[in-house]
Short mmCIF file of C-alpha atoms in Angstrom, two decimals:
data_model
loop_
_atom_site.label_atom_id
_atom_site.label_comp_id
_atom_site.label_asym_id
_atom_site.label_seq_id
_atom_site.Cartn_x
_atom_site.Cartn_y
_atom_site.Cartn_z
CA LYS K 1 -82.16 119.35 68.61
CA ALA K 2 -83.87 121.89 68.97
CA GLY K 3 -86.03 123.28 65.87
CA VAL K 4 -86.07 126.65 64.37
CA THR K 5 -87.36 129.35 66.61
CA GLN K 6 -89.04 132.64 65.62
CA THR K 7 -90.39 135.47 67.92
CA PRO K 8 -92.67 136.79 68.16
CA ARG K 9 -95.27 134.45 67.12
CA TYR K 10 -97.97 137.13 66.49
CA LEU K 11 -97.77 140.52 65.87
CA ILE K 12 -100.41 143.59 64.96
CA LYS K 13 -98.51 146.72 63.65
CA THR K 14 -99.93 149.81 61.91
CA ARG K 15 -99.37 151.29 58.88
CA GLY K 16 -96.12 153.58 58.53
CA GLN K 17 -94.86 151.35 61.48
CA GLN K 18 -91.79 149.30 61.25
CA VAL K 19 -91.05 145.82 62.60
CA THR K 20 -88.14 143.91 63.36
CA LEU K 21 -88.55 140.15 63.40
CA SER K 22 -86.11 137.38 65.01
CA CYS K 23 -85.14 133.84 64.03
CA SER K 24 -82.49 131.69 66.06
CA PRO K 25 -81.81 128.32 63.23
CA ILE K 26 -81.06 124.71 64.34
CA SER K 27 -77.91 124.46 66.48
CA GLY K 28 -74.96 124.14 64.25
CA HIS K 29 -76.75 125.59 61.06
CA ARG K 30 -75.34 128.75 59.61
CA SER K 31 -77.50 129.45 56.85
CA VAL K 32 -80.81 131.10 57.24
CA SER K 33 -82.82 131.91 54.98
CA TRP K 34 -86.47 134.59 54.92
CA TYR K 35 -89.34 134.15 53.20
CA GLN K 36 -92.57 135.61 53.24
CA GLN K 37 -95.66 133.81 52.45
CA THR K 38 -99.84 134.93 51.67
CA PRO K 39 -102.58 133.27 50.10
CA GLY K 40 -102.30 135.32 46.71
CA GLN K 41 -98.39 135.03 46.23
CA GLY K 42 -97.49 131.71 47.88
CA LEU K 43 -94.08 131.31 49.11
CA GLN K 44 -91.41 134.30 48.45
CA PHE K 45 -87.75 134.52 49.38
CA LEU K 46 -87.01 137.50 51.02
CA PHE K 47 -82.96 137.08 51.58
CA GLU K 48 -80.58 134.30 52.58
CA TYR K 49 -77.30 134.45 54.84
CA PHE K 50 -74.69 132.54 55.37
CA SER K 51 -71.47 133.55 57.95
CA GLU K 52 -73.16 137.00 58.52
CA THR K 53 -73.06 137.89 54.95
CA GLN K 54 -76.20 138.58 52.60
CA ARG K 55 -75.65 136.02 49.62
CA ASN K 56 -78.67 136.40 48.04
CA LYS K 57 -81.43 138.66 47.86
CA GLY K 58 -85.17 138.46 46.70
CA ASN K 59 -87.38 141.09 44.85
CA PHE K 60 -88.80 143.07 47.84
CA PRO K 61 -88.13 146.84 48.27
CA GLY K 62 -85.85 148.16 50.05
CA ARG K 63 -87.88 148.41 53.13
CA PHE K 64 -87.33 145.02 53.76
CA SER K 65 -83.69 144.49 55.34
CA GLY K 66 -82.00 141.53 57.64
CA ARG K 67 -78.57 140.57 58.76
CA GLN K 68 -77.43 137.80 60.44
CA PHE K 69 -75.10 137.74 63.98
CA SER K 70 -72.10 135.71 64.66
CA ASN K 71 -74.06 132.93 66.59
CA SER K 72 -76.05 133.16 63.00
CA ARG K 73 -79.16 134.04 64.72
CA SER K 74 -80.83 136.50 62.32
CA GLU K 75 -83.38 139.51 62.17
CA MET K 76 -85.38 140.99 59.21
CA ASN K 77 -86.59 144.31 59.87
CA VAL K 78 -89.54 146.19 57.72
CA SER K 79 -89.96 149.79 57.66
CA THR K 80 -92.61 152.24 56.49
CA LEU K 81 -95.15 149.24 56.86
CA GLU K 82 -97.97 148.38 54.28
CA LEU K 83 -100.84 147.00 54.45
CA GLY K 84 -99.55 144.34 51.47
CA ASP K 85 -97.28 143.27 54.40
CA SER K 86 -99.29 141.22 56.20
CA ALA K 87 -98.68 138.03 55.90
CA LEU K 88 -96.54 134.68 57.31
CA TYR K 89 -92.76 135.51 57.61
CA LEU K 90 -91.10 132.42 57.72
CA CYS K 91 -87.33 131.86 58.80
CA ALA K 92 -85.70 128.57 57.50
CA SER K 93 -82.19 127.15 58.13
CA SER K 94 -79.84 124.92 56.55
CA PRO K 95 -76.86 123.18 58.15
CA THR K 96 -74.24 124.42 55.63
CA GLY K 97 -73.77 126.88 52.48
CA ASP K 98 -74.40 123.78 50.14
CA PRO K 99 -77.68 124.74 48.21
CA SER K 100 -78.41 121.54 47.83
CA TYR K 101 -78.99 120.70 51.77
CA GLU K 102 -82.91 121.13 53.01
CA GLN K 103 -83.68 124.27 54.94
CA TYR K 104 -86.27 123.30 57.91
CA PHE K 105 -88.38 125.91 58.81
CA GLY K 106 -89.54 127.76 62.22
CA PRO K 107 -93.06 128.29 63.15
CA GLY K 108 -93.13 131.74 61.70
CA THR K 109 -94.67 135.03 62.49
CA ARG K 110 -97.92 136.21 61.53
CA LEU K 111 -97.55 139.78 61.21
CA THR K 112 -100.84 141.86 60.25
CA VAL K 113 -101.09 145.58 59.81
CA THR K 114 -103.70 147.68 60.03
CA GLN G 1 -87.83 133.51 35.27
CA LYS G 2 -87.96 129.64 37.29
CA GLU G 3 -91.00 128.40 37.79
CA VAL G 4 -92.38 125.50 39.34
CA GLU G 5 -96.32 124.84 38.81
CA GLN G 6 -98.47 122.25 40.54
CA ASN G 7 -102.10 121.89 40.53
CA SER G 8 -103.95 123.44 43.44
CA GLY G 9 -106.26 120.98 44.13
CA PRO G 10 -108.14 119.90 46.28
CA LEU G 11 -107.50 116.49 45.44
CA SER G 12 -109.83 114.43 47.17
CA VAL G 13 -108.97 110.67 47.91
CA PRO G 14 -110.51 108.16 50.32
CA GLU G 15 -108.81 106.79 53.50
CA GLY G 16 -106.70 104.01 52.67
CA ALA G 17 -105.85 105.00 49.02
CA ILE G 18 -102.94 106.22 47.10
CA ALA G 19 -102.41 109.90 46.95
CA SER G 20 -100.47 111.10 43.93
CA LEU G 21 -99.00 114.49 43.93
CA ASN G 22 -97.25 116.21 40.73
CA CYS G 23 -94.93 119.10 40.05
CA THR G 24 -93.29 120.06 36.76
CA TYR G 25 -90.34 122.86 37.13
CA SER G 26 -89.16 124.93 33.96
CA ASP G 27 -85.21 125.29 35.03
CA ARG G 28 -83.32 122.28 33.37
CA GLY G 29 -80.50 123.24 35.40
CA SER G 30 -82.61 122.18 38.76
CA GLN G 31 -80.59 119.58 41.01
CA SER G 32 -82.26 119.14 43.77
CA PHE G 33 -86.31 118.73 44.85
CA PHE G 34 -88.00 118.92 48.07
CA TRP G 35 -91.21 117.72 49.06
CA TYR G 36 -93.04 120.09 52.23
CA ARG G 37 -96.29 119.51 53.75
CA GLN G 38 -98.12 122.64 55.00
CA TYR G 39 -100.69 122.26 57.49
CA SER G 40 -103.56 124.97 57.78
CA GLY G 41 -101.81 127.95 59.57
CA LYS G 42 -98.56 125.90 60.53
CA SER G 43 -94.79 126.65 58.92
CA PRO G 44 -94.25 123.77 55.92
CA GLU G 45 -92.55 120.14 56.95
CA LEU G 46 -89.90 118.86 54.85
CA ILE G 47 -91.16 115.44 54.21
CA MET G 48 -88.55 114.28 51.80
CA SER G 49 -85.62 115.44 49.28
CA ILE G 50 -84.60 113.98 45.98
CA TYR G 51 -81.48 114.59 43.84
CA SER G 52 -81.46 111.58 41.13
CA ASN G 53 -83.74 110.41 38.65
CA GLY G 54 -85.73 107.30 40.01
CA ASP G 55 -88.03 106.54 42.94
CA LYS G 56 -87.16 107.35 46.90
CA GLU G 57 -88.94 105.95 49.61
CA ASP G 58 -89.53 106.62 52.83
CA GLY G 59 -92.10 105.00 54.87
CA ARG G 60 -95.35 105.61 53.13
CA PHE G 61 -94.10 108.52 50.67
CA THR G 62 -92.02 107.79 47.59
CA ALA G 63 -90.64 110.94 45.36
CA GLN G 64 -90.67 110.41 41.96
CA LEU G 65 -87.85 112.19 40.22
CA ASN G 66 -87.79 112.28 35.56
CA LYS G 67 -85.54 115.15 35.16
CA ALA G 68 -86.05 114.56 31.47
CA SER G 69 -89.42 115.35 31.51
CA GLN G 70 -88.63 117.80 34.17
CA TYR G 71 -91.38 116.28 36.67
CA VAL G 72 -91.55 115.30 40.30
CA SER G 73 -94.33 113.59 41.64
CA LEU G 74 -94.86 112.70 45.63
CA LEU G 75 -97.03 108.98 46.12
CA ILE G 76 -98.86 108.84 50.05
CA ARG G 77 -99.45 105.29 50.04
CA ASP G 78 -102.37 104.38 52.48
CA SER G 79 -103.51 107.94 53.24
CA GLN G 80 -104.97 108.94 56.47
CA PRO G 81 -107.10 112.21 57.37
CA SER G 82 -103.96 113.21 59.32
CA ASP G 83 -102.23 113.41 55.33
CA SER G 84 -104.57 115.81 54.45
CA ALA G 85 -102.93 119.19 53.70
CA THR G 86 -101.41 121.25 51.34
CA TYR G 87 -97.74 119.88 49.87
CA LEU G 88 -95.29 122.20 48.24
CA CYS G 89 -92.87 121.10 45.58
CA ALA G 90 -90.01 122.99 45.71
CA ALA G 91 -86.82 122.77 43.16
CA GLN G 92 -82.92 124.26 43.32
CA SER G 93 -80.59 124.72 40.82
CA GLY G 94 -76.92 123.96 41.04
CA GLY G 95 -75.09 126.97 42.73
CA SER G 96 -78.07 128.38 43.62
CA TYR G 97 -79.47 129.27 47.24
CA ILE G 98 -82.51 130.14 46.55
CA PRO G 99 -85.17 127.05 46.04
CA THR G 100 -88.51 128.23 43.56
CA PHE G 101 -91.72 126.81 45.47
CA GLY G 102 -94.57 125.78 43.85
CA ARG G 103 -97.82 127.51 45.02
CA GLY G 104 -98.70 123.83 46.65
CA THR G 105 -101.66 121.22 45.98
CA SER G 106 -103.81 120.52 48.71
CA LEU G 107 -105.28 117.17 50.15
CA ILE G 108 -108.13 116.15 51.54
CA VAL G 109 -108.17 112.28 52.61
CA HIS G 110 -111.91 111.54 53.85
CA PRO G 111 -113.10 109.04 56.07
#
């Protein structure tokens, strides 16, 4: 079974621009979560989607948004990029809505904001 | 504020030794616990999950959970240089869809 895929893998953007990242979960998985990982803050939760509904949102400004499509694929968008948004953005999928299930991470998108 | 604490390390062990990684969590309502391995520049990879008090073994890995002490550990037997990575501990409360991750412990296995 193919794993979680994320595109693009690397991205360089300029302050003030916006960016859209894409995630395709493992086939059959309906829950998709997004995380931001930086050396200083570690792994921080952004949001989680299940059946096209955002169920939870982390402590990030409104510049960070996301959505999930009917095929469970998900996108996240960051508008008005800031230097501090430079990070590894990780998507993780889980089979069902049961929170006790394990999450499987994609390879991540490394975003650099200059 | 739910917290998961891990010693950042690095923890250095010789090849063939047992590596012991520890994690404590603050939320007594936590019910699901996970260990992830993350190589430098890569994404986290799930190693083990544990839900009940006691030990759970999978190959060279053993996860241990003590809910009374709010403590989770990961033992790696016969450590190999390829085990050198950062190990992340995560705890998830019942009914919560958001796991809380620790900052990770760096493990170095030297030949």
